[in-house]
Coordinates of C-alpha atoms and ligand atoms in Angstrom, one line a residue:
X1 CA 112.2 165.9 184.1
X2 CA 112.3 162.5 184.7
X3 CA 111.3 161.6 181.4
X4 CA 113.7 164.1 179.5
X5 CA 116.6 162.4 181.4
X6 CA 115.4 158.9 180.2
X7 CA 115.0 160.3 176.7
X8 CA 118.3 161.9 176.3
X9 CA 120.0 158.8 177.8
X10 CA 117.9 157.1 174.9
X11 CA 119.3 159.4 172.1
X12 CA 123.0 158.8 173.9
X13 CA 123.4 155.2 173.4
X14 CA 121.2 155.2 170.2
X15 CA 123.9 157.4 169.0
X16 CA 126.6 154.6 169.9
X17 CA 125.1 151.6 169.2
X18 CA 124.3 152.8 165.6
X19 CA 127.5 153.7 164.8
X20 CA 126.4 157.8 165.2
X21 CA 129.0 158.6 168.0
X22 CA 131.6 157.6 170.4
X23 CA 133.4 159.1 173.3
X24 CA 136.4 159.9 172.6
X25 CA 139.1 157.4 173.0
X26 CA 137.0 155.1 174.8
X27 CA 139.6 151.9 175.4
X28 CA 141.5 154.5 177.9
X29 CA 137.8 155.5 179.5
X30 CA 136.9 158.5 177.1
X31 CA 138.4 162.2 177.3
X32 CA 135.4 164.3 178.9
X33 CA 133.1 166.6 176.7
X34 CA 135.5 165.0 173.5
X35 CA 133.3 162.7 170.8
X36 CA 133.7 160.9 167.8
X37 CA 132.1 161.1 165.0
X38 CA 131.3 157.3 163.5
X39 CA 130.9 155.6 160.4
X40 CA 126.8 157.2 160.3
X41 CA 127.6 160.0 162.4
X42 CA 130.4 161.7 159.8
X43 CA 128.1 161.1 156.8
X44 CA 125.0 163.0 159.0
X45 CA 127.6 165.4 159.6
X46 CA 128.7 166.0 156.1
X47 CA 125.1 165.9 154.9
X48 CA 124.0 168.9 157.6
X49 CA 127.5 170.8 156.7
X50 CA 126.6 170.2 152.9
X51 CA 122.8 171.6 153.4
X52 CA 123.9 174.6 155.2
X53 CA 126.9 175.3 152.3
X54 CA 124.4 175.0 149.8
X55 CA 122.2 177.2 151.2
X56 CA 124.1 179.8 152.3
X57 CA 127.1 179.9 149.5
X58 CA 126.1 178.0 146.4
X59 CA 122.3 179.7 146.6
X60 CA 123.4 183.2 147.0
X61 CA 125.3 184.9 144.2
X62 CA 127.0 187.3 147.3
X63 CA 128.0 184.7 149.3
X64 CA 131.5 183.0 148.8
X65 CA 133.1 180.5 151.1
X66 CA 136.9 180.3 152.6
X67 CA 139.1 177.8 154.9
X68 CA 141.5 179.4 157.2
X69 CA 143.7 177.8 159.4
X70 CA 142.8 177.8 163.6
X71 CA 146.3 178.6 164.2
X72 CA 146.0 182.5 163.5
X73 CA 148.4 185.3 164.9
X74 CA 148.5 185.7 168.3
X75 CA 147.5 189.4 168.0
X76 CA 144.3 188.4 166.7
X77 CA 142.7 187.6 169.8
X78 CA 144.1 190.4 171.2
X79 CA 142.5 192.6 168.7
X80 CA 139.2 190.8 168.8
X81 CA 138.6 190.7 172.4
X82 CA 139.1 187.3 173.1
X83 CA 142.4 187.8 175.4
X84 CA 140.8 190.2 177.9
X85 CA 136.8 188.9 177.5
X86 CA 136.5 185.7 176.3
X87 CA 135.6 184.1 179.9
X88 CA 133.3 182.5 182.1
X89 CA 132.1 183.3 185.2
X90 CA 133.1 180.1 187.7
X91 CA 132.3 179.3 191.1
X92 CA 133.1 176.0 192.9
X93 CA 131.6 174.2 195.8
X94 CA 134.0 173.9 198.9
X95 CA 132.1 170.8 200.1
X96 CA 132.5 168.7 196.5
X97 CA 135.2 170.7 195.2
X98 CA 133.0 170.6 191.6
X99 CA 133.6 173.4 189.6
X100 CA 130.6 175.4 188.1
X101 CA 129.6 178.1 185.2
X102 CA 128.1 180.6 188.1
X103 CA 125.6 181.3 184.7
X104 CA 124.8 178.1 184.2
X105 CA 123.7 177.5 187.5
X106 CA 121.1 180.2 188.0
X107 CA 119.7 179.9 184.3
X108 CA 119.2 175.9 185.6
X109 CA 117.2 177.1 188.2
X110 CA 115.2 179.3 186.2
X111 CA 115.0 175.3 183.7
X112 CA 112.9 174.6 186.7
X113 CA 110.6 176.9 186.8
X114 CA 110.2 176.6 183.4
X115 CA 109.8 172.4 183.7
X116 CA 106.7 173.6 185.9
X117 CA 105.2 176.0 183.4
X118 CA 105.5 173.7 180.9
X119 CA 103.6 170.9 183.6
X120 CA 100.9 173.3 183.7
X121 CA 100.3 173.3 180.2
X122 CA 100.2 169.8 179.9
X123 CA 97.5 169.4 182.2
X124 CA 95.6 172.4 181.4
X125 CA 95.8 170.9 177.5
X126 CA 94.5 167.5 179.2
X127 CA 91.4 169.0 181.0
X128 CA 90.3 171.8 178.0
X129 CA 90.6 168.9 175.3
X130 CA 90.7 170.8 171.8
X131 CA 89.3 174.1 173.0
X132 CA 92.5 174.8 174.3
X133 CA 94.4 177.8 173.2
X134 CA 97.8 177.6 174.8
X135 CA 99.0 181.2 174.3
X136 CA 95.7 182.3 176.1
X137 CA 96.6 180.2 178.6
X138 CA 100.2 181.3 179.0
X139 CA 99.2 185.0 178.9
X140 CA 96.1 184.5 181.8
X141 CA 96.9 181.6 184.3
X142 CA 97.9 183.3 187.3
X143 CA 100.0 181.0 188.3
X144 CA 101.9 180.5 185.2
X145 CA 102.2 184.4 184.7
X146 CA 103.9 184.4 188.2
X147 CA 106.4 182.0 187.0
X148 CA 107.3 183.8 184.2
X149 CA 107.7 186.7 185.9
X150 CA 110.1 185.1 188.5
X151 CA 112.1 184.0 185.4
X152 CA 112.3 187.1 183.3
X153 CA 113.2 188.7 186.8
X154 CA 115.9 186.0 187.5
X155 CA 117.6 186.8 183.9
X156 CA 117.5 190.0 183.6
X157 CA 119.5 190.6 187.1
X158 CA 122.3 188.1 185.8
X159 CA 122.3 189.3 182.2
X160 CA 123.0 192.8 184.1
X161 CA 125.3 191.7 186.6
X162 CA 127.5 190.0 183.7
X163 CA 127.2 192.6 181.7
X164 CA 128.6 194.9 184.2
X165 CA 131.0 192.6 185.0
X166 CA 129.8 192.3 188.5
X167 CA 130.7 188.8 190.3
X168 CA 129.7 189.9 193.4
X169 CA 125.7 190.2 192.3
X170 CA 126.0 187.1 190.9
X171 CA 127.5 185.2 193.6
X172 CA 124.9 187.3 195.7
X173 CA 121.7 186.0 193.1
X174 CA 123.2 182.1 193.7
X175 CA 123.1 182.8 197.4
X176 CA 119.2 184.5 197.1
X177 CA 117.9 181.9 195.2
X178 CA 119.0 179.1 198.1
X179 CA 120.8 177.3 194.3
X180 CA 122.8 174.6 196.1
X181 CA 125.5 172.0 194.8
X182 CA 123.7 169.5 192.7
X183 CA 126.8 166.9 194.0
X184 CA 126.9 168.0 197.9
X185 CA 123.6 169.5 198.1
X186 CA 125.7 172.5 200.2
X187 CA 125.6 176.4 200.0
X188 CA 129.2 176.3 200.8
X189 CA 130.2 178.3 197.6
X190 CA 133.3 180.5 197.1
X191 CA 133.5 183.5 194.9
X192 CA 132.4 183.9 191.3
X193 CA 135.9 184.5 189.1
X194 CA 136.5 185.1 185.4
X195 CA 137.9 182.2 183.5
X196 CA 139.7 182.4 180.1
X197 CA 138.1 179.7 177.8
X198 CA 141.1 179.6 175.0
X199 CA 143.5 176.7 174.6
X200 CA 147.0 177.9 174.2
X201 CA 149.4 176.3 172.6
X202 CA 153.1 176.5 171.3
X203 CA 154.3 177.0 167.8
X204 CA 158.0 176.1 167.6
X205 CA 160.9 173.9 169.1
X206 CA 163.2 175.8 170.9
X207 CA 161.8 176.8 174.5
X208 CA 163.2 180.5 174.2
X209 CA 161.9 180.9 170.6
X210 CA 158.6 178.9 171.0
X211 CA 155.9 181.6 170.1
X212 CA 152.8 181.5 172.4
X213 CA 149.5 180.3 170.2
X214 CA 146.0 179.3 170.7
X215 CA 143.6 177.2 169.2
X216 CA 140.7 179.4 167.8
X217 CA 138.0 180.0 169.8
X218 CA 135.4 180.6 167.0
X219 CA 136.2 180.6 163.0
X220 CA 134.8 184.3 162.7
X221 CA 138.5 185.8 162.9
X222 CA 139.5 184.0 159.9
X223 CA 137.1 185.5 157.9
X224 CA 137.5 189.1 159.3
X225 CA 141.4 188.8 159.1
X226 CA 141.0 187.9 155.1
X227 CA 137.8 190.1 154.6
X228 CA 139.8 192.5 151.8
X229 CA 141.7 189.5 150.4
X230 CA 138.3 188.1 149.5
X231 CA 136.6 191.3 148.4
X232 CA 139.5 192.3 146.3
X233 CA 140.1 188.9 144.4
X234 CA 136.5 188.1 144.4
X235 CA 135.4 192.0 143.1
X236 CA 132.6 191.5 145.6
X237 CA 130.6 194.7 146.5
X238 CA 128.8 195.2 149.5
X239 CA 126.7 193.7 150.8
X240 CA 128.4 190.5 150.6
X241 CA 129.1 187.2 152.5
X242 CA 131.5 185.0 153.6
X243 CA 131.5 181.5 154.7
X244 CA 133.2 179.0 156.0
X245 CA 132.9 175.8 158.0
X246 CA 135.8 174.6 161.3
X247 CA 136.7 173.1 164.0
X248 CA 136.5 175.4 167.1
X249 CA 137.9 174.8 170.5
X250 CA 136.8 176.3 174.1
X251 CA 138.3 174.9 177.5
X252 CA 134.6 174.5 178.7
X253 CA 134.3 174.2 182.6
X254 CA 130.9 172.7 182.3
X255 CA 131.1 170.2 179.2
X256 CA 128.3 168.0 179.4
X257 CA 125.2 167.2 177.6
X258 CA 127.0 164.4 175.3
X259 CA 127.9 166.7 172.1
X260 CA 125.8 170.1 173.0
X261 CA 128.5 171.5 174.7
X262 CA 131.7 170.2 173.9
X263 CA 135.8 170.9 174.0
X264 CA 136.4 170.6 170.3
X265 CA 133.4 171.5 167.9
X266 CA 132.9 172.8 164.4
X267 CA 131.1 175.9 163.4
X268 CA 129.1 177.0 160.6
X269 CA 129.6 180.7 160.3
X270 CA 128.5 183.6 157.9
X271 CA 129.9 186.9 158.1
X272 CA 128.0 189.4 156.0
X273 CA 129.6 192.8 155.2
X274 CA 127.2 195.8 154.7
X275 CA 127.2 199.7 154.9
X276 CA 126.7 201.0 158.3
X277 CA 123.1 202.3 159.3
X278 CA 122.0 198.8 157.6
X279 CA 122.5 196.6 160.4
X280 CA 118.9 196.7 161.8
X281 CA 117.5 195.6 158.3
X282 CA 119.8 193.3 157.7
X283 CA 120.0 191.7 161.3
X284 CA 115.7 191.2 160.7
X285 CA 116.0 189.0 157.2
X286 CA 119.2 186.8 158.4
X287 CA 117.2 186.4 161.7
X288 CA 114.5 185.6 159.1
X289 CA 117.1 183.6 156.4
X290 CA 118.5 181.2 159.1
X291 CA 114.5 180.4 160.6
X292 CA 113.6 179.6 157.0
X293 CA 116.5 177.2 156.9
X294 CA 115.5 175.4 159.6
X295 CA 112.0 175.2 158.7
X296 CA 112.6 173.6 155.8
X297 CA 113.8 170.2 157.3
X298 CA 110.6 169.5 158.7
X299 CA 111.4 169.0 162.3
X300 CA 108.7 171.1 163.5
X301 CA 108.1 175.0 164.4
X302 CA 107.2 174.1 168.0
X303 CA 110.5 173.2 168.2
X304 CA 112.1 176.9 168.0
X305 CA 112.2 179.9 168.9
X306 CA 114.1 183.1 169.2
X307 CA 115.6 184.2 172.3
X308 CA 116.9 188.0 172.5
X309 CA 120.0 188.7 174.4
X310 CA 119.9 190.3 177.8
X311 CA 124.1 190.7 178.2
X312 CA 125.2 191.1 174.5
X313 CA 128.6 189.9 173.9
X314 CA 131.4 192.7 173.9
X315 CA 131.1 192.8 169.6
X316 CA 127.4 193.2 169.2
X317 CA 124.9 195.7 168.8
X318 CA 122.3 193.2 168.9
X319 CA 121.9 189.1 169.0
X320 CA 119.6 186.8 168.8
X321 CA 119.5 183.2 169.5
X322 CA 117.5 180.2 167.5
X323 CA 116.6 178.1 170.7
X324 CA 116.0 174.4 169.7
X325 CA 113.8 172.5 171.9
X326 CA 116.3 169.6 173.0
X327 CA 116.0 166.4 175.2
X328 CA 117.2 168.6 178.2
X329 CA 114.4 171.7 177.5
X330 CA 114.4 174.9 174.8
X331 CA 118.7 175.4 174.2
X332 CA 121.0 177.9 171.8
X333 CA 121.4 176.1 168.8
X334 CA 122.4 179.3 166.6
X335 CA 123.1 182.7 166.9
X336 CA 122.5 185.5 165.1
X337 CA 124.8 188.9 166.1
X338 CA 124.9 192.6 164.9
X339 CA 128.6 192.5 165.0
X340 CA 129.2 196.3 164.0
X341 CA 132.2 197.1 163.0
X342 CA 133.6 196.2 165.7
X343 CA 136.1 193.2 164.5
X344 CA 137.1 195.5 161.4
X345 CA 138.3 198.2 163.5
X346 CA 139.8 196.5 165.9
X347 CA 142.4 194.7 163.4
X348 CA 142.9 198.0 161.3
X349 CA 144.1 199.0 164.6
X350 CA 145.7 196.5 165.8
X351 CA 147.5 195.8 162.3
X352 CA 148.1 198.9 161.0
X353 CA 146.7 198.3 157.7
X354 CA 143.3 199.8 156.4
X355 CA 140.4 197.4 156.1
X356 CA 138.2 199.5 154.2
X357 CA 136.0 199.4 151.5
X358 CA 135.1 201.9 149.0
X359 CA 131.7 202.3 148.0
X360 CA 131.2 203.5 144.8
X361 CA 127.5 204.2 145.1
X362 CA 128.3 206.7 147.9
X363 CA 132.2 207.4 146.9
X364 CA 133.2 206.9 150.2
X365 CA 135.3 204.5 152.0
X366 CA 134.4 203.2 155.3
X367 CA 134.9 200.1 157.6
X368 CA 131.5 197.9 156.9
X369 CA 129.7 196.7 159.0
X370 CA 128.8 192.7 159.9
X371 CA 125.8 190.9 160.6
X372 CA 126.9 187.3 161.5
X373 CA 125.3 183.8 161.5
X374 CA 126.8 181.3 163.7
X375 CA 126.0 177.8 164.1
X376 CA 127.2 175.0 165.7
X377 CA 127.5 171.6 163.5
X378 CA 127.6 169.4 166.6
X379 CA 124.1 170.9 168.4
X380 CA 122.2 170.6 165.0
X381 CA 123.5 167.5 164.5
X382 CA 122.1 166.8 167.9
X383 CA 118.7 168.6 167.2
X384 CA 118.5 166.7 163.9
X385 CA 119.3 163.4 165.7
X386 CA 117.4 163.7 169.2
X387 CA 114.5 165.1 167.0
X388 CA 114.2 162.3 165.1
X389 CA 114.3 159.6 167.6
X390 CA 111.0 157.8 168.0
X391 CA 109.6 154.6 169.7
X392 CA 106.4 154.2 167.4
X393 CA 103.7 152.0 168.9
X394 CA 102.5 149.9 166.1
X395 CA 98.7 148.9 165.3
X396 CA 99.5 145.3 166.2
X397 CA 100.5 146.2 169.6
X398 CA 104.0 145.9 169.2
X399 CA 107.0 148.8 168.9
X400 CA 109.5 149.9 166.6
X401 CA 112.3 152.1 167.2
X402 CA 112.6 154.5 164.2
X403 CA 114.9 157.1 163.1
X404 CA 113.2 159.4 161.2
X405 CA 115.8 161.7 159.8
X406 CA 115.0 164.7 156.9
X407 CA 115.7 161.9 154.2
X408 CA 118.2 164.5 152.6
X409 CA 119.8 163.8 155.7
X410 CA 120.3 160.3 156.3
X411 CA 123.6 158.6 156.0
X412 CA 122.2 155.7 153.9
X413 CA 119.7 156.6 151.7
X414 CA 118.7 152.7 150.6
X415 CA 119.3 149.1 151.9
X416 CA 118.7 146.5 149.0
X417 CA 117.6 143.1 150.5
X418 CA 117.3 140.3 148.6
X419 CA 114.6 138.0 150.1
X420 CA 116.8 134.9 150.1
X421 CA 120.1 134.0 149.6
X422 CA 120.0 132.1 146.5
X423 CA 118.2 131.7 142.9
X424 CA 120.4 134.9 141.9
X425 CA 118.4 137.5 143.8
X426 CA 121.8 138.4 145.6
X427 CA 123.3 138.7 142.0
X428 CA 120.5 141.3 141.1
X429 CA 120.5 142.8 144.5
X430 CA 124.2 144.0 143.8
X431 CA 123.4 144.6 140.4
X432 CA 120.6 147.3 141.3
X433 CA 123.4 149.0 144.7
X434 CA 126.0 149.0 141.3
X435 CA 123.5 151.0 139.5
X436 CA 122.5 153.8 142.7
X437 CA 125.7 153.9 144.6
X438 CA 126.9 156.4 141.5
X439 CA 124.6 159.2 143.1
X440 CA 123.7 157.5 146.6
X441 CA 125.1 155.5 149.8
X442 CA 123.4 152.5 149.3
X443 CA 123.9 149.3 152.1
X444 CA 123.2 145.9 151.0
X445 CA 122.2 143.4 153.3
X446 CA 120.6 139.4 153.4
X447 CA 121.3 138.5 157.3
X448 CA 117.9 137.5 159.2
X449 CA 114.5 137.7 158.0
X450 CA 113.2 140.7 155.8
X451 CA 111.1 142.0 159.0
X452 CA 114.3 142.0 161.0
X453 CA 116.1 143.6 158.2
X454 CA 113.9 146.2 157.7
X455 CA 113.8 147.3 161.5
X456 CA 117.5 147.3 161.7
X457 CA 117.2 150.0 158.9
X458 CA 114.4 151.8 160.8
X459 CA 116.3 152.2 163.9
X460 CA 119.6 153.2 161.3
X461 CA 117.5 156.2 160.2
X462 CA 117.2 154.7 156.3
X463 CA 114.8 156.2 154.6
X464 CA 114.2 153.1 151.8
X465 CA 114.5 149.3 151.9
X466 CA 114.2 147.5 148.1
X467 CA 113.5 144.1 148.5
X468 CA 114.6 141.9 145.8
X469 CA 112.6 138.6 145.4
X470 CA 111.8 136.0 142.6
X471 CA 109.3 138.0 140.7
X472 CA 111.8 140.5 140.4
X473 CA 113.7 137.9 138.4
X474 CA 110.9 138.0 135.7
X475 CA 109.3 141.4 135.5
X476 CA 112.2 143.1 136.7
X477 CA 110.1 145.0 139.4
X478 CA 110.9 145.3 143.7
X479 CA 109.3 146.6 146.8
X480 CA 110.2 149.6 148.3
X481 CA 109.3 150.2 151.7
X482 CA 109.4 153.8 153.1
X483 CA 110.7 154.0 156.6
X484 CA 108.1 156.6 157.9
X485 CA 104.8 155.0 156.7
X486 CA 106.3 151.5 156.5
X487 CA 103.9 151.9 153.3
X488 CA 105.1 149.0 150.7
X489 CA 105.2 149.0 146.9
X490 CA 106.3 147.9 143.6
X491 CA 108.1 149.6 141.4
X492 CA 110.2 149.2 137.9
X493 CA 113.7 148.6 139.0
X494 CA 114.6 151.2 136.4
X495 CA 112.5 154.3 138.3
X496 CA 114.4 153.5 141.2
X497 CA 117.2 156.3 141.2
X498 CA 114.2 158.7 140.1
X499 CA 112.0 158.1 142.7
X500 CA 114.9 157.9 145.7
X501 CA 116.1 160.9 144.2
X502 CA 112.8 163.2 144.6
X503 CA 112.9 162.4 148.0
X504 CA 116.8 162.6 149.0
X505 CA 117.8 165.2 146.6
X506 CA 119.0 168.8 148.1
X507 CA 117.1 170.8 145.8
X508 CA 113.7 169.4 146.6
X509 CA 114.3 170.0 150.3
X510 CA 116.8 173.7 149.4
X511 CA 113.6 174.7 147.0
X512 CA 111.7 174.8 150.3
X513 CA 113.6 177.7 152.0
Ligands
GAP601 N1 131.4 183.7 166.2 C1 130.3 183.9 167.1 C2 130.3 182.8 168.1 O1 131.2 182.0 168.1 P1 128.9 181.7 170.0 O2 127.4 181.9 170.4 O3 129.9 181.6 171.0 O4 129.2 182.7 168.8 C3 128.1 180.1 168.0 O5 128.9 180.3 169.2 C4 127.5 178.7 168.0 O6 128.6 177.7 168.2 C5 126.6 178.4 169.2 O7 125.3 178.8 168.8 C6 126.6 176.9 169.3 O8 125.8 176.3 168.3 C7 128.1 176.6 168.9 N2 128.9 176.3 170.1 C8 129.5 177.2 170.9 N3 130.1 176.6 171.9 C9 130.0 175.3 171.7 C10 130.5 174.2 172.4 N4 131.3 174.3 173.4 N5 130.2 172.9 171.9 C11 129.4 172.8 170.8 N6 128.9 173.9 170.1 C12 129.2 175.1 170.5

């Protein structure tokens, strides 16, 4: 546990000094659970939001994208569910008077049994050597099998209790399970209530006239709310998509774990329309779709899994989460819901106009059905980032702290050095960043020695430093150094863009999905 904490605070002010992320106007001591994005940080960002756009709208023929606005009719969220259900359980400690997700609580208890499973393993993997088959091990160690059980006993209970709306249970669970305050170390809790999670706002400037808003709690409604727009002007036919990328906001009560969980936050959704009966299908291959996606930037299987819901939200039939295994333990990085046609419906109704589609296969018109794909920019951008934080023990004895982001990833794609500051190798240096700064972001940089350079661009997440020196002069030839391998060698200046490009280029890493 110990370590994670030391880890994650590791990844937190890597993120800052590198220019990934800031807290939120930090001259007047931040804003909690708000973050900027910095001058790396919005380019990773872009990149991750670019890779998922890719894949999802310019890779599928059925698959468009859209912007809405977060301001959206009031009614909307009155017709989707979000007025009446949108909430989280809270419960507050008398003693600190901190304010807690009652949820969030138990499932951290539950962390901890899991932090001792997971201990188990470890030194079970340390006495068996290589003949050690971990899900044997999982399925047969007594003791392990008893923790799991405690666990999968633990969630199921809340999952029910939420589900059935009963706060009394859950306050009743906190009490069983001795959880106390993790600031006063007291039982003295008070009851469990519902809290809304939407911002509201006001549209207009007259106080009598000013019409009640709020900010959108997820971008989903803007897609449902424009689903026959799109089908009509687009002529799609069912099944179809549609995408689209936004900021999102949620008055979180517990808004911690730097950008996991935070106030304001973009999503990547996918709403995909289908005929009803199909949902199951469909549900399996975007469960299977989104896996694929994430597989493909290398940052290890280990590192997901899927988690089924217990206490599905009011919309879904069924949902699924892609877990990511973070500094801070296995976490919901995406979700994956059978949305029926729940949303549909609810805005025919609530509008009075038909959202309907007719099918002409089966000459029928009915309300489709939606299997959705929802994704937060800010956790993968977190996964991506914590992921790839290493401190690599070199042969010589010595360290290096490397980032070693999916290279289609990377804010700067290659630094060009030259190797001194004179006899016109900063001339060429810039000559070569005029020539790849047309297709990449390219840094250039002649500070300190090369070895200093280079670890500067290890610890920046660059996957290339080109090193421009005097035999590059003549033979027109440099070194390029690959971040991962710290492998050197030389290469034609002119098969520089080529080579970069194989290994930065979307399609070599979309090809893989
Ligand atoms: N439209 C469905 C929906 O919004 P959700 O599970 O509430 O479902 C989807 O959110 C994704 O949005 C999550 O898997 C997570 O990645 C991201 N997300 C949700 N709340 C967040 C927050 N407060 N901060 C950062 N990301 C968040």
């Amino acid at each position: 546990m110990a370590n994670q904490e030391d880890q994650f605070k590791k990844v937190i002010s890597h993120a800052k000094e590198y220019g990934y992320v800031f807290q939120s106007s930090e001259i007047y001591d931040g804003l909690s659970a708000v973050y900027d994005y910095a001058q790396n940080g919005a380019e990773l960002k872009k990149n991750i939001r670019e890779y998922w756009w890719k894949a999802m709208v310019q890779m599928n023929d059925n698959i468009v994208g859209i912007d809405t606005a977060i301001f959206m009719h009031p009614t909307v969220w009155k017709a989707s569910g979000h007025v009446d259900a949108f909430n989280d359980p809270l419960i507050d400690n008398k003693d600190s008077k901190k304010r807690y997700r009652a949820d969030v609580l138990v499932e951290d208890y539950t962390a901890k049994i899991e932090a001792k499973i997971d201990k188990e393993v470890a030194k079970a993997a340390k006495r068996f050597g290589d003949s050690f088959d971990k899900d044997q091990f999982l399925a047969t160690n007594q003791r392990v099998v008893d923790y799991q059980e405690k666990i999968n006993t633990i969630l199921k209970r809340l999952g029910k209790s939420l589900e059935n709306e009963d706060l009394v249970d859950v306050r009743n669970l906190i009490d069983e399970l001795d959880i106390v305050c993790p600031i006063s170390g007291s039982k003295n809790w008070t009851d469990v209530k519902q809290f809304n999670l939407m911002f509201g706002t006001k549209l207009g400037a007259s106080a009598d006239s000013a019409m009640d808003l709020y900010l959108r709690p997820e971008t989903a409604q803007g897609i449902f709310v424009n689903f026959l727009n799109v089908q009509k002007t687009g002529r799609m036919k069912i099944p179809f998509g549609i995408a689209q990328v936004g900021k999102a906001f949620r008055n979180e009560i517990v808004a911690r774990q730097f950008i996991f969980r935070q106030r304001e936050f973009e999503q990547m959704e996918m709403q995909f329309f289908i005929q009803p009966g199909t949902q199951q299908e469909w549900y399996e291959k975007w469960k299977e779709n989104r896996m694929k996606w994430h597989l493909s930037l290398g940052l290890g299987q280990e590192n997901y899994r899927f988690h089924d819901h217990e206490k599905l939200a009011h919309y879904a039939d069924a949902a699924a989460d892609i877990e990511f295994k973070f500094p801070f333990g296995f976490k919901e990085l995406e979700g994956i819901h059978s949305r029926t046609n729940f949303d549909l419906s609810q805005h025919e109704k609530f509008s009075g106009k038909k959202l309907q589609y007719f099918d002409n296969d089966l000459k029928e018109s009915y309300v489709p059905y939606v299997v959705e794909t929802s994704i937060g920019l800010d956790r993968m951008f977190l996964a991506v980032f914590s992921n790839s934080l290493e401190e690599e023990e070199l042969e010589n004895g010595t360290t290096r702290t490397v980032l070693k982001l999916p290279a289609v990833l990377a804010p700067t794609k290659a630094a060009v050095f030259p190797l001194v500051k004179k006899d016109g190798l900063p001339e060429l240096a810039h000559e070569i960043i005029n020539e790849l700064k047309w297709e990449f972001n390219v840094f250039y940089d002649e500070k300190d020695a090369v070895g200093k350079r280079y670890r500067r661009q290890d610890a920046n997440g660059t996957p290339f430093c080109i090193t421009v020196d005097h035999q590059s002069l003549e033979d027109k030839t440099v070194t390029i150094r690959h971040r991962d391998t710290m492998e050197q060698e030389r290469v034609a200046i002119s098969d520089l863009k080529t080579m970069i490009n194989k290994a930065v280029a979307m399609k070599e890493w979309l090809m893989k999905i």
